[in-house]
């Protein structure tokens, strides 16, 4: 397995064949386990300026690691979100819809595309989509260069692509659930009935046992609890900060 293949599998669970130009696919067992990659794409004439609002907001507003940036090799710029644990395609679609509603609400539906099913993903870059038009992962400071021509006219070195991906980290499950909550999204159960996201049981037990006894200790416990949603930990930190200022 090459370094590029390793990084594609580490981040997106696409398998070793992803970097060989083969379309990634999963059988019934794979669909049952869920997906670990989400792709959001803006088609021309949308620009990197608009897509960068998602790239920046996912990090600054939602506290998520940076997604990879790619040129499609056809007519679009893409963000590839990596997930540490598999999720359902329904949850992935709600997440991308939430990002669109928050950051891209002014764009028409024909310009915003998303992929949440592995069988329908674009082939992972770098791939020659048509003669002299290559898809590729690109660095954030170079993304604007491809605003009008979202492709490269030559193949990039596989090691260079692996280096770009090596610096990225997947979204942890707790952080993903917190982001869904902040985006106003909800999970969909297997029966396709909407259900609200829940705070982990550990955090709920702590609430009952500690809040009356010692509010400060309770808030510190929630803030430091890695199993609690990130949004809940942030609110606890804010409450502690506000209390410290008042005292």
mmCIF file with all atom_site columns, N, CA, C and O in Angstrom, residues 51-106:
data_model
loop_
_atom_site.group_PDB
_atom_site.id
_atom_site.type_symbol
_atom_site.label_atom_id
_atom_site.label_alt_id
_atom_site.label_comp_id
_atom_site.label_asym_id
_atom_site.label_entity_id
_atom_site.label_seq_id
_atom_site.pdbx_PDB_ins_code
_atom_site.Cartn_x
_atom_site.Cartn_y
_atom_site.Cartn_z
_atom_site.occupancy
_atom_site.B_iso_or_equiv
_atom_site.pdbx_formal_charge
_atom_site.auth_seq_id
_atom_site.auth_comp_id
_atom_site.auth_asym_id
_atom_site.auth_atom_id
_atom_site.pdbx_PDB_model_num
ATOM 1   N N  . UNK A 1 51  ? -17.057 28.768 -0.886  1.00 0.00 ? 51  UNK A N  1
ATOM 2   C CA . UNK A 1 51  ? -16.781 27.480 -0.244  1.00 0.00 ? 51  UNK A CA 1
ATOM 3   C C  . UNK A 1 51  ? -15.868 27.652 0.960   1.00 0.00 ? 51  UNK A C  1
ATOM 4   O O  . UNK A 1 51  ? -15.960 26.898 1.932   1.00 0.00 ? 51  UNK A O  1
ATOM 5   N N  . UNK A 1 52  ? -14.987 28.646 0.918   1.00 0.00 ? 52  UNK A N  1
ATOM 6   C CA . UNK A 1 52  ? -14.083 28.864 2.049   1.00 0.00 ? 52  UNK A CA 1
ATOM 7   C C  . UNK A 1 52  ? -14.840 29.267 3.303   1.00 0.00 ? 52  UNK A C  1
ATOM 8   O O  . UNK A 1 52  ? -14.348 29.057 4.424   1.00 0.00 ? 52  UNK A O  1
ATOM 9   N N  . UNK A 1 53  ? -16.043 29.839 3.147   1.00 0.00 ? 53  UNK A N  1
ATOM 10  C CA . UNK A 1 53  ? -16.834 30.161 4.329   1.00 0.00 ? 53  UNK A CA 1
ATOM 11  C C  . UNK A 1 53  ? -17.231 28.895 5.079   1.00 0.00 ? 53  UNK A C  1
ATOM 12  O O  . UNK A 1 53  ? -17.313 28.890 6.312   1.00 0.00 ? 53  UNK A O  1
ATOM 13  N N  . UNK A 1 54  ? -17.438 27.802 4.353   1.00 0.00 ? 54  UNK A N  1
ATOM 14  C CA . UNK A 1 54  ? -17.723 26.508 4.978   1.00 0.00 ? 54  UNK A CA 1
ATOM 15  C C  . UNK A 1 54  ? -16.451 25.948 5.612   1.00 0.00 ? 54  UNK A C  1
ATOM 16  O O  . UNK A 1 54  ? -16.470 25.463 6.749   1.00 0.00 ? 54  UNK A O  1
ATOM 17  N N  . UNK A 1 55  ? -15.355 26.005 4.862   1.00 0.00 ? 55  UNK A N  1
ATOM 18  C CA . UNK A 1 55  ? -14.078 25.484 5.352   1.00 0.00 ? 55  UNK A CA 1
ATOM 19  C C  . UNK A 1 55  ? -13.665 26.192 6.644   1.00 0.00 ? 55  UNK A C  1
ATOM 20  O O  . UNK A 1 55  ? -13.252 25.550 7.609   1.00 0.00 ? 55  UNK A O  1
ATOM 21  N N  . UNK A 1 56  ? -13.801 27.511 6.682   1.00 0.00 ? 56  UNK A N  1
ATOM 22  C CA . UNK A 1 56  ? -13.436 28.276 7.870   1.00 0.00 ? 56  UNK A CA 1
ATOM 23  C C  . UNK A 1 56  ? -14.455 28.080 8.993   1.00 0.00 ? 56  UNK A C  1
ATOM 24  O O  . UNK A 1 56  ? -14.093 27.921 10.164  1.00 0.00 ? 56  UNK A O  1
ATOM 25  N N  . UNK A 1 57  ? -15.743 28.111 8.641   1.00 0.00 ? 57  UNK A N  1
ATOM 26  C CA . UNK A 1 57  ? -16.781 27.997 9.658   1.00 0.00 ? 57  UNK A CA 1
ATOM 27  C C  . UNK A 1 57  ? -16.785 26.653 10.354  1.00 0.00 ? 57  UNK A C  1
ATOM 28  O O  . UNK A 1 57  ? -17.048 26.575 11.558  1.00 0.00 ? 57  UNK A O  1
ATOM 29  N N  . UNK A 1 58  ? -16.511 25.583 9.613   1.00 0.00 ? 58  UNK A N  1
ATOM 30  C CA . UNK A 1 58  ? -16.458 24.261 10.234  1.00 0.00 ? 58  UNK A CA 1
ATOM 31  C C  . UNK A 1 58  ? -15.424 24.229 11.344  1.00 0.00 ? 58  UNK A C  1
ATOM 32  O O  . UNK A 1 58  ? -15.608 23.544 12.364  1.00 0.00 ? 58  UNK A O  1
ATOM 33  N N  . UNK A 1 59  ? -14.347 24.979 11.159  1.00 0.00 ? 59  UNK A N  1
ATOM 34  C CA . UNK A 1 59  ? -13.283 25.000 12.166  1.00 0.00 ? 59  UNK A CA 1
ATOM 35  C C  . UNK A 1 59  ? -13.559 26.011 13.285  1.00 0.00 ? 59  UNK A C  1
ATOM 36  O O  . UNK A 1 59  ? -13.518 25.672 14.469  1.00 0.00 ? 59  UNK A O  1
ATOM 37  N N  . UNK A 1 60  ? -13.856 27.264 12.914  1.00 0.00 ? 60  UNK A N  1
ATOM 38  C CA . UNK A 1 60  ? -13.990 28.316 13.915  1.00 0.00 ? 60  UNK A CA 1
ATOM 39  C C  . UNK A 1 60  ? -15.319 28.270 14.652  1.00 0.00 ? 60  UNK A C  1
ATOM 40  O O  . UNK A 1 60  ? -15.378 28.530 15.857  1.00 0.00 ? 60  UNK A O  1
ATOM 41  N N  . UNK A 1 61  ? -16.401 27.948 13.955  1.00 0.00 ? 61  UNK A N  1
ATOM 42  C CA . UNK A 1 61  ? -17.723 27.941 14.576  1.00 0.00 ? 61  UNK A CA 1
ATOM 43  C C  . UNK A 1 61  ? -18.080 26.600 15.205  1.00 0.00 ? 61  UNK A C  1
ATOM 44  O O  . UNK A 1 61  ? -18.685 26.553 16.277  1.00 0.00 ? 61  UNK A O  1
ATOM 45  N N  . UNK A 1 62  ? -17.722 25.518 14.535  1.00 0.00 ? 62  UNK A N  1
ATOM 46  C CA . UNK A 1 62  ? -18.133 24.190 14.978  1.00 0.00 ? 62  UNK A CA 1
ATOM 47  C C  . UNK A 1 62  ? -17.024 23.417 15.675  1.00 0.00 ? 62  UNK A C  1
ATOM 48  O O  . UNK A 1 62  ? -17.272 22.335 16.213  1.00 0.00 ? 62  UNK A O  1
ATOM 49  N N  . UNK A 1 63  ? -15.804 23.952 15.661  1.00 0.00 ? 63  UNK A N  1
ATOM 50  C CA . UNK A 1 63  ? -14.697 23.288 16.355  1.00 0.00 ? 63  UNK A CA 1
ATOM 51  C C  . UNK A 1 63  ? -14.256 21.986 15.715  1.00 0.00 ? 63  UNK A C  1
ATOM 52  O O  . UNK A 1 63  ? -13.729 21.099 16.407  1.00 0.00 ? 63  UNK A O  1
ATOM 53  N N  . UNK A 1 64  ? -14.419 21.849 14.408  1.00 0.00 ? 64  UNK A N  1
ATOM 54  C CA . UNK A 1 64  ? -14.059 20.620 13.711  1.00 0.00 ? 64  UNK A CA 1
ATOM 55  C C  . UNK A 1 64  ? -12.678 20.745 13.075  1.00 0.00 ? 64  UNK A C  1
ATOM 56  O O  . UNK A 1 64  ? -12.241 21.850 12.747  1.00 0.00 ? 64  UNK A O  1
ATOM 57  N N  . UNK A 1 65  ? -12.003 19.624 12.854  1.00 0.00 ? 65  UNK A N  1
ATOM 58  C CA . UNK A 1 65  ? -10.738 19.686 12.107  1.00 0.00 ? 65  UNK A CA 1
ATOM 59  C C  . UNK A 1 65  ? -10.994 20.077 10.661  1.00 0.00 ? 65  UNK A C  1
ATOM 60  O O  . UNK A 1 65  ? -12.089 19.885 10.136  1.00 0.00 ? 65  UNK A O  1
ATOM 61  N N  . UNK A 1 66  ? -9.976  20.631 10.022  1.00 0.00 ? 66  UNK A N  1
ATOM 62  C CA . UNK A 1 66  ? -10.125 21.108 8.643   1.00 0.00 ? 66  UNK A CA 1
ATOM 63  C C  . UNK A 1 66  ? -10.408 19.953 7.695   1.00 0.00 ? 66  UNK A C  1
ATOM 64  O O  . UNK A 1 66  ? -9.752  18.912 7.755   1.00 0.00 ? 66  UNK A O  1
ATOM 65  N N  . UNK A 1 67  ? -11.395 20.122 6.809   1.00 0.00 ? 67  UNK A N  1
ATOM 66  C CA . UNK A 1 67  ? -11.584 19.120 5.756   1.00 0.00 ? 67  UNK A CA 1
ATOM 67  C C  . UNK A 1 67  ? -10.561 19.322 4.646   1.00 0.00 ? 67  UNK A C  1
ATOM 68  O O  . UNK A 1 67  ? -9.983  20.405 4.512   1.00 0.00 ? 67  UNK A O  1
ATOM 69  N N  . UNK A 1 68  ? -10.344 18.283 3.857   1.00 0.00 ? 68  UNK A N  1
ATOM 70  C CA . UNK A 1 68  ? -9.470  18.409 2.697   1.00 0.00 ? 68  UNK A CA 1
ATOM 71  C C  . UNK A 1 68  ? -10.165 19.232 1.618   1.00 0.00 ? 68  UNK A C  1
ATOM 72  O O  . UNK A 1 68  ? -11.398 19.229 1.511   1.00 0.00 ? 68  UNK A O  1
ATOM 73  N N  . UNK A 1 69  ? -9.379  19.946 0.832   1.00 0.00 ? 69  UNK A N  1
ATOM 74  C CA . UNK A 1 69  ? -9.887  20.739 -0.290  1.00 0.00 ? 69  UNK A CA 1
ATOM 75  C C  . UNK A 1 69  ? -9.447  20.056 -1.582  1.00 0.00 ? 69  UNK A C  1
ATOM 76  O O  . UNK A 1 69  ? -8.294  19.650 -1.709  1.00 0.00 ? 69  UNK A O  1
ATOM 77  N N  . UNK A 1 70  ? -10.373 19.941 -2.537  1.00 0.00 ? 70  UNK A N  1
ATOM 78  C CA . UNK A 1 70  ? -10.032 19.288 -3.802  1.00 0.00 ? 70  UNK A CA 1
ATOM 79  C C  . UNK A 1 70  ? -10.658 20.026 -4.969  1.00 0.00 ? 70  UNK A C  1
ATOM 80  O O  . UNK A 1 70  ? -11.696 20.679 -4.829  1.00 0.00 ? 70  UNK A O  1
ATOM 81  N N  . UNK A 1 71  ? -10.005 19.932 -6.121  1.00 0.00 ? 71  UNK A N  1
ATOM 82  C CA . UNK A 1 71  ? -10.608 20.363 -7.382  1.00 0.00 ? 71  UNK A CA 1
ATOM 83  C C  . UNK A 1 71  ? -11.135 19.106 -8.058  1.00 0.00 ? 71  UNK A C  1
ATOM 84  O O  . UNK A 1 71  ? -10.469 18.067 -8.074  1.00 0.00 ? 71  UNK A O  1
ATOM 85  N N  . UNK A 1 72  ? -12.339 19.196 -8.624  1.00 0.00 ? 72  UNK A N  1
ATOM 86  C CA . UNK A 1 72  ? -13.018 17.995 -9.114  1.00 0.00 ? 72  UNK A CA 1
ATOM 87  C C  . UNK A 1 72  ? -12.459 17.473 -10.428 1.00 0.00 ? 72  UNK A C  1
ATOM 88  O O  . UNK A 1 72  ? -12.686 16.321 -10.784 1.00 0.00 ? 72  UNK A O  1
ATOM 89  N N  . UNK A 1 73  ? -11.752 18.346 -11.160 1.00 0.00 ? 73  UNK A N  1
ATOM 90  C CA . UNK A 1 73  ? -11.303 17.946 -12.483 1.00 0.00 ? 73  UNK A CA 1
ATOM 91  C C  . UNK A 1 73  ? -12.351 18.197 -13.547 1.00 0.00 ? 73  UNK A C  1
ATOM 92  O O  . UNK A 1 73  ? -12.116 17.970 -14.734 1.00 0.00 ? 73  UNK A O  1
ATOM 93  N N  . UNK A 1 74  ? -13.534 18.709 -13.129 1.00 0.00 ? 74  UNK A N  1
ATOM 94  C CA . UNK A 1 74  ? -14.619 18.980 -14.079 1.00 0.00 ? 74  UNK A CA 1
ATOM 95  C C  . UNK A 1 74  ? -15.083 20.425 -13.932 1.00 0.00 ? 74  UNK A C  1
ATOM 96  O O  . UNK A 1 74  ? -14.659 21.306 -14.662 1.00 0.00 ? 74  UNK A O  1
ATOM 97  N N  . UNK A 1 75  ? -15.937 20.668 -12.936 1.00 0.00 ? 75  UNK A N  1
ATOM 98  C CA . UNK A 1 75  ? -16.514 22.008 -12.814 1.00 0.00 ? 75  UNK A CA 1
ATOM 99  C C  . UNK A 1 75  ? -16.733 22.433 -11.371 1.00 0.00 ? 75  UNK A C  1
ATOM 100 O O  . UNK A 1 75  ? -17.537 23.324 -11.103 1.00 0.00 ? 75  UNK A O  1
ATOM 101 N N  . UNK A 1 76  ? -16.044 21.799 -10.434 1.00 0.00 ? 76  UNK A N  1
ATOM 102 C CA . UNK A 1 76  ? -16.348 22.125 -9.051  1.00 0.00 ? 76  UNK A CA 1
ATOM 103 C C  . UNK A 1 76  ? -15.158 22.069 -8.108  1.00 0.00 ? 76  UNK A C  1
ATOM 104 O O  . UNK A 1 76  ? -14.131 21.440 -8.387  1.00 0.00 ? 76  UNK A O  1
ATOM 105 N N  . UNK A 1 77  ? -15.326 22.759 -6.981  1.00 0.00 ? 77  UNK A N  1
ATOM 106 C CA . UNK A 1 77  ? -14.400 22.697 -5.845  1.00 0.00 ? 77  UNK A CA 1
ATOM 107 C C  . UNK A 1 77  ? -15.068 21.897 -4.741  1.00 0.00 ? 77  UNK A C  1
ATOM 108 O O  . UNK A 1 77  ? -16.283 22.027 -4.521  1.00 0.00 ? 77  UNK A O  1
ATOM 109 N N  . UNK A 1 78  ? -14.286 21.094 -4.028  1.00 0.00 ? 78  UNK A N  1
ATOM 110 C CA . UNK A 1 78  ? -14.862 20.160 -3.069  1.00 0.00 ? 78  UNK A CA 1
ATOM 111 C C  . UNK A 1 78  ? -14.218 20.288 -1.693  1.00 0.00 ? 78  UNK A C  1
ATOM 112 O O  . UNK A 1 78  ? -13.037 20.644 -1.568  1.00 0.00 ? 78  UNK A O  1
ATOM 113 N N  . UNK A 1 79  ? -15.004 19.945 -0.663  1.00 0.00 ? 79  UNK A N  1
ATOM 114 C CA . UNK A 1 79  ? -14.500 19.727 0.690   1.00 0.00 ? 79  UNK A CA 1
ATOM 115 C C  . UNK A 1 79  ? -14.749 18.257 1.036   1.00 0.00 ? 79  UNK A C  1
ATOM 116 O O  . UNK A 1 79  ? -15.869 17.768 0.901   1.00 0.00 ? 79  UNK A O  1
ATOM 117 N N  . UNK A 1 80  ? -13.693 17.577 1.461   1.00 0.00 ? 80  UNK A N  1
ATOM 118 C CA . UNK A 1 80  ? -13.791 16.179 1.865   1.00 0.00 ? 80  UNK A CA 1
ATOM 119 C C  . UNK A 1 80  ? -13.698 16.111 3.388   1.00 0.00 ? 80  UNK A C  1
ATOM 120 O O  . UNK A 1 80  ? -12.641 16.386 3.970   1.00 0.00 ? 80  UNK A O  1
ATOM 121 N N  . UNK A 1 81  ? -14.810 15.760 4.042   1.00 0.00 ? 81  UNK A N  1
ATOM 122 C CA . UNK A 1 81  ? -14.855 15.630 5.493   1.00 0.00 ? 81  UNK A CA 1
ATOM 123 C C  . UNK A 1 81  ? -14.561 14.183 5.885   1.00 0.00 ? 81  UNK A C  1
ATOM 124 O O  . UNK A 1 81  ? -15.170 13.251 5.357   1.00 0.00 ? 81  UNK A O  1
ATOM 125 N N  . UNK A 1 82  ? -13.645 14.026 6.826   1.00 0.00 ? 82  UNK A N  1
ATOM 126 C CA . UNK A 1 82  ? -13.257 12.701 7.310   1.00 0.00 ? 82  UNK A CA 1
ATOM 127 C C  . UNK A 1 82  ? -13.902 12.445 8.670   1.00 0.00 ? 82  UNK A C  1
ATOM 128 O O  . UNK A 1 82  ? -13.961 13.337 9.520   1.00 0.00 ? 82  UNK A O  1
ATOM 129 N N  . UNK A 1 83  ? -14.380 11.221 8.884   1.00 0.00 ? 83  UNK A N  1
ATOM 130 C CA . UNK A 1 83  ? -15.040 10.841 10.133  1.00 0.00 ? 83  UNK A CA 1
ATOM 131 C C  . UNK A 1 83  ? -14.286 9.703  10.799  1.00 0.00 ? 83  UNK A C  1
ATOM 132 O O  . UNK A 1 83  ? -13.937 8.713  10.154  1.00 0.00 ? 83  UNK A O  1
ATOM 133 N N  . UNK A 1 84  ? -14.052 9.848  12.096  1.00 0.00 ? 84  UNK A N  1
ATOM 134 C CA . UNK A 1 84  ? -13.309 8.817  12.825  1.00 0.00 ? 84  UNK A CA 1
ATOM 135 C C  . UNK A 1 84  ? -14.124 7.540  12.977  1.00 0.00 ? 84  UNK A C  1
ATOM 136 O O  . UNK A 1 84  ? -13.573 6.439  12.979  1.00 0.00 ? 84  UNK A O  1
ATOM 137 N N  . UNK A 1 85  ? -15.442 7.681  13.125  1.00 0.00 ? 85  UNK A N  1
ATOM 138 C CA . UNK A 1 85  ? -16.327 6.526  13.288  1.00 0.00 ? 85  UNK A CA 1
ATOM 139 C C  . UNK A 1 85  ? -17.405 6.570  12.213  1.00 0.00 ? 85  UNK A C  1
ATOM 140 O O  . UNK A 1 85  ? -17.840 7.656  11.806  1.00 0.00 ? 85  UNK A O  1
ATOM 141 N N  . UNK A 1 86  ? -17.850 5.422  11.730  1.00 0.00 ? 86  UNK A N  1
ATOM 142 C CA . UNK A 1 86  ? -18.868 5.398  10.684  1.00 0.00 ? 86  UNK A CA 1
ATOM 143 C C  . UNK A 1 86  ? -20.173 6.029  11.157  1.00 0.00 ? 86  UNK A C  1
ATOM 144 O O  . UNK A 1 86  ? -20.556 5.923  12.316  1.00 0.00 ? 86  UNK A O  1
ATOM 145 N N  . UNK A 1 87  ? -20.859 6.706  10.242  1.00 0.00 ? 87  UNK A N  1
ATOM 146 C CA . UNK A 1 87  ? -22.165 7.277  10.508  1.00 0.00 ? 87  UNK A CA 1
ATOM 147 C C  . UNK A 1 87  ? -23.123 6.802  9.423   1.00 0.00 ? 87  UNK A C  1
ATOM 148 O O  . UNK A 1 87  ? -22.701 6.261  8.401   1.00 0.00 ? 87  UNK A O  1
ATOM 149 N N  . UNK A 1 88  ? -24.406 7.035  9.612   1.00 0.00 ? 88  UNK A N  1
ATOM 150 C CA . UNK A 1 88  ? -25.376 6.686  8.581   1.00 0.00 ? 88  UNK A CA 1
ATOM 151 C C  . UNK A 1 88  ? -25.360 7.740  7.482   1.00 0.00 ? 88  UNK A C  1
ATOM 152 O O  . UNK A 1 88  ? -25.065 8.909  7.743   1.00 0.00 ? 88  UNK A O  1
ATOM 153 N N  . UNK A 1 89  ? -25.683 7.358  6.253   1.00 0.00 ? 89  UNK A N  1
ATOM 154 C CA . UNK A 1 89  ? -25.801 8.360  5.191   1.00 0.00 ? 89  UNK A CA 1
ATOM 155 C C  . UNK A 1 89  ? -26.809 9.451  5.537   1.00 0.00 ? 89  UNK A C  1
ATOM 156 O O  . UNK A 1 89  ? -26.640 10.604 5.145   1.00 0.00 ? 89  UNK A O  1
ATOM 157 N N  . UNK A 1 90  ? -27.865 9.093  6.287   1.00 0.00 ? 90  UNK A N  1
ATOM 158 C CA . UNK A 1 90  ? -28.857 10.094 6.684   1.00 0.00 ? 90  UNK A CA 1
ATOM 159 C C  . UNK A 1 90  ? -28.225 11.177 7.554   1.00 0.00 ? 90  UNK A C  1
ATOM 160 O O  . UNK A 1 90  ? -28.471 12.370 7.355   1.00 0.00 ? 90  UNK A O  1
ATOM 161 N N  . UNK A 1 91  ? -27.416 10.750 8.523   1.00 0.00 ? 91  UNK A N  1
ATOM 162 C CA . UNK A 1 91  ? -26.753 11.721 9.387   1.00 0.00 ? 91  UNK A CA 1
ATOM 163 C C  . UNK A 1 91  ? -25.791 12.585 8.588   1.00 0.00 ? 91  UNK A C  1
ATOM 164 O O  . UNK A 1 91  ? -25.682 13.792 8.815   1.00 0.00 ? 91  UNK A O  1
ATOM 165 N N  . UNK A 1 92  ? -25.088 11.972 7.642   1.00 0.00 ? 92  UNK A N  1
ATOM 166 C CA . UNK A 1 92  ? -24.167 12.729 6.798   1.00 0.00 ? 92  UNK A CA 1
ATOM 167 C C  . UNK A 1 92  ? -24.888 13.768 5.966   1.00 0.00 ? 92  UNK A C  1
ATOM 168 O O  . UNK A 1 92  ? -24.425 14.904 5.819   1.00 0.00 ? 92  UNK A O  1
ATOM 169 N N  . UNK A 1 93  ? -26.044 13.404 5.426   1.00 0.00 ? 93  UNK A N  1
ATOM 170 C CA . UNK A 1 93  ? -26.803 14.352 4.603   1.00 0.00 ? 93  UNK A CA 1
ATOM 171 C C  . UNK A 1 93  ? -27.319 15.515 5.456   1.00 0.00 ? 93  UNK A C  1
ATOM 172 O O  . UNK A 1 93  ? -27.291 16.675 5.024   1.00 0.00 ? 93  UNK A O  1
ATOM 173 N N  . UNK A 1 94  ? -27.761 15.214 6.677   1.00 0.00 ? 94  UNK A N  1
ATOM 174 C CA . UNK A 1 94  ? -28.235 16.276 7.561   1.00 0.00 ? 94  UNK A CA 1
ATOM 175 C C  . UNK A 1 94  ? -27.110 17.243 7.899   1.00 0.00 ? 94  UNK A C  1
ATOM 176 O O  . UNK A 1 94  ? -27.308 18.461 7.968   1.00 0.00 ? 94  UNK A O  1
ATOM 177 N N  . UNK A 1 95  ? -25.914 16.704 8.104   1.00 0.00 ? 95  UNK A N  1
ATOM 178 C CA . UNK A 1 95  ? -24.753 17.539 8.402   1.00 0.00 ? 95  UNK A CA 1
ATOM 179 C C  . UNK A 1 95  ? -24.448 18.479 7.232   1.00 0.00 ? 95  UNK A C  1
ATOM 180 O O  . UNK A 1 95  ? -24.282 19.690 7.417   1.00 0.00 ? 95  UNK A O  1
ATOM 181 N N  . UNK A 1 96  ? -24.401 17.945 6.025   1.00 0.00 ? 96  UNK A N  1
ATOM 182 C CA . UNK A 1 96  ? -24.094 18.772 4.861   1.00 0.00 ? 96  UNK A CA 1
ATOM 183 C C  . UNK A 1 96  ? -25.214 19.755 4.559   1.00 0.00 ? 96  UNK A C  1
ATOM 184 O O  . UNK A 1 96  ? -24.961 20.897 4.156   1.00 0.00 ? 96  UNK A O  1
ATOM 185 N N  . UNK A 1 97  ? -26.452 19.344 4.774   1.00 0.00 ? 97  UNK A N  1
ATOM 186 C CA . UNK A 1 97  ? -27.564 20.270 4.597   1.00 0.00 ? 97  UNK A CA 1
ATOM 187 C C  . UNK A 1 97  ? -27.473 21.417 5.609   1.00 0.00 ? 97  UNK A C  1
ATOM 188 O O  . UNK A 1 97  ? -27.774 22.570 5.282   1.00 0.00 ? 97  UNK A O  1
ATOM 189 N N  . UNK A 1 98  ? -27.051 21.081 6.840   1.00 0.00 ? 98  UNK A N  1
ATOM 190 C CA . UNK A 1 98  ? -26.898 22.116 7.851   1.00 0.00 ? 98  UNK A CA 1
ATOM 191 C C  . UNK A 1 98  ? -25.807 23.103 7.486   1.00 0.00 ? 98  UNK A C  1
ATOM 192 O O  . UNK A 1 98  ? -25.961 24.324 7.687   1.00 0.00 ? 98  UNK A O  1
ATOM 193 N N  . UNK A 1 99  ? -24.704 22.607 6.938   1.00 0.00 ? 99  UNK A N  1
ATOM 194 C CA . UNK A 1 99  ? -23.632 23.498 6.488   1.00 0.00 ? 99  UNK A CA 1
ATOM 195 C C  . UNK A 1 99  ? -24.129 24.406 5.366   1.00 0.00 ? 99  UNK A C  1
ATOM 196 O O  . UNK A 1 99  ? -23.826 25.606 5.347   1.00 0.00 ? 99  UNK A O  1
ATOM 197 N N  . UNK A 1 100 ? -24.866 23.821 4.443   1.00 0.00 ? 100 UNK A N  1
ATOM 198 C CA . UNK A 1 100 ? -25.378 24.634 3.337   1.00 0.00 ? 100 UNK A CA 1
ATOM 199 C C  . UNK A 1 100 ? -26.318 25.721 3.859   1.00 0.00 ? 100 UNK A C  1
ATOM 200 O O  . UNK A 1 100 ? -26.250 26.877 3.431   1.00 0.00 ? 100 UNK A O  1
ATOM 201 N N  . UNK A 1 101 ? -27.217 25.358 4.770   1.00 0.00 ? 101 UNK A N  1
ATOM 202 C CA . UNK A 1 101 ? -28.184 26.326 5.288   1.00 0.00 ? 101 UNK A CA 1
ATOM 203 C C  . UNK A 1 101 ? -27.487 27.475 6.014   1.00 0.00 ? 101 UNK A C  1
ATOM 204 O O  . UNK A 1 101 ? -27.913 28.633 5.921   1.00 0.00 ? 101 UNK A O  1
ATOM 205 N N  . UNK A 1 102 ? -26.394 27.166 6.714   1.00 0.00 ? 102 UNK A N  1
ATOM 206 C CA . UNK A 1 102 ? -25.717 28.205 7.497   1.00 0.00 ? 102 UNK A CA 1
ATOM 207 C C  . UNK A 1 102 ? -24.800 29.068 6.637   1.00 0.00 ? 102 UNK A C  1
ATOM 208 O O  . UNK A 1 102 ? -24.739 30.286 6.819   1.00 0.00 ? 102 UNK A O  1
ATOM 209 N N  . UNK A 1 103 ? -24.072 28.455 5.707   1.00 0.00 ? 103 UNK A N  1
ATOM 210 C CA . UNK A 1 103 ? -23.018 29.186 5.005   1.00 0.00 ? 103 UNK A CA 1
ATOM 211 C C  . UNK A 1 103 ? -23.284 29.434 3.519   1.00 0.00 ? 103 UNK A C  1
ATOM 212 O O  . UNK A 1 103 ? -22.625 30.289 2.918   1.00 0.00 ? 103 UNK A O  1
ATOM 213 N N  . UNK A 1 104 ? -24.212 28.687 2.912   1.00 0.00 ? 104 UNK A N  1
ATOM 214 C CA . UNK A 1 104 ? -24.390 28.782 1.465   1.00 0.00 ? 104 UNK A CA 1
ATOM 215 C C  . UNK A 1 104 ? -25.849 28.994 1.089   1.00 0.00 ? 104 UNK A C  1
ATOM 216 O O  . UNK A 1 104 ? -26.284 28.588 0.003   1.00 0.00 ? 104 UNK A O  1
ATOM 217 N N  . UNK A 1 105 ? -26.611 29.624 1.940   1.00 0.00 ? 105 UNK A N  1
ATOM 218 C CA . UNK A 1 105 ? -28.048 29.762 1.717   1.00 0.00 ? 105 UNK A CA 1
ATOM 219 C C  . UNK A 1 105 ? -28.368 30.627 0.498   1.00 0.00 ? 105 UNK A C  1
ATOM 220 O O  . UNK A 1 105 ? -29.478 30.566 -0.037  1.00 0.00 ? 105 UNK A O  1
ATOM 221 N N  . UNK A 1 106 ? -27.409 31.439 0.054   1.00 0.00 ? 106 UNK A N  1
ATOM 222 C CA . UNK A 1 106 ? -27.655 32.322 -1.083  1.00 0.00 ? 106 UNK A CA 1
ATOM 223 C C  . UNK A 1 106 ? -27.398 31.648 -2.429  1.00 0.00 ? 106 UNK A C  1
ATOM 224 O O  . UNK A 1 106 ? -27.610 32.261 -3.477  1.00 0.00 ? 106 UNK A O  1
#
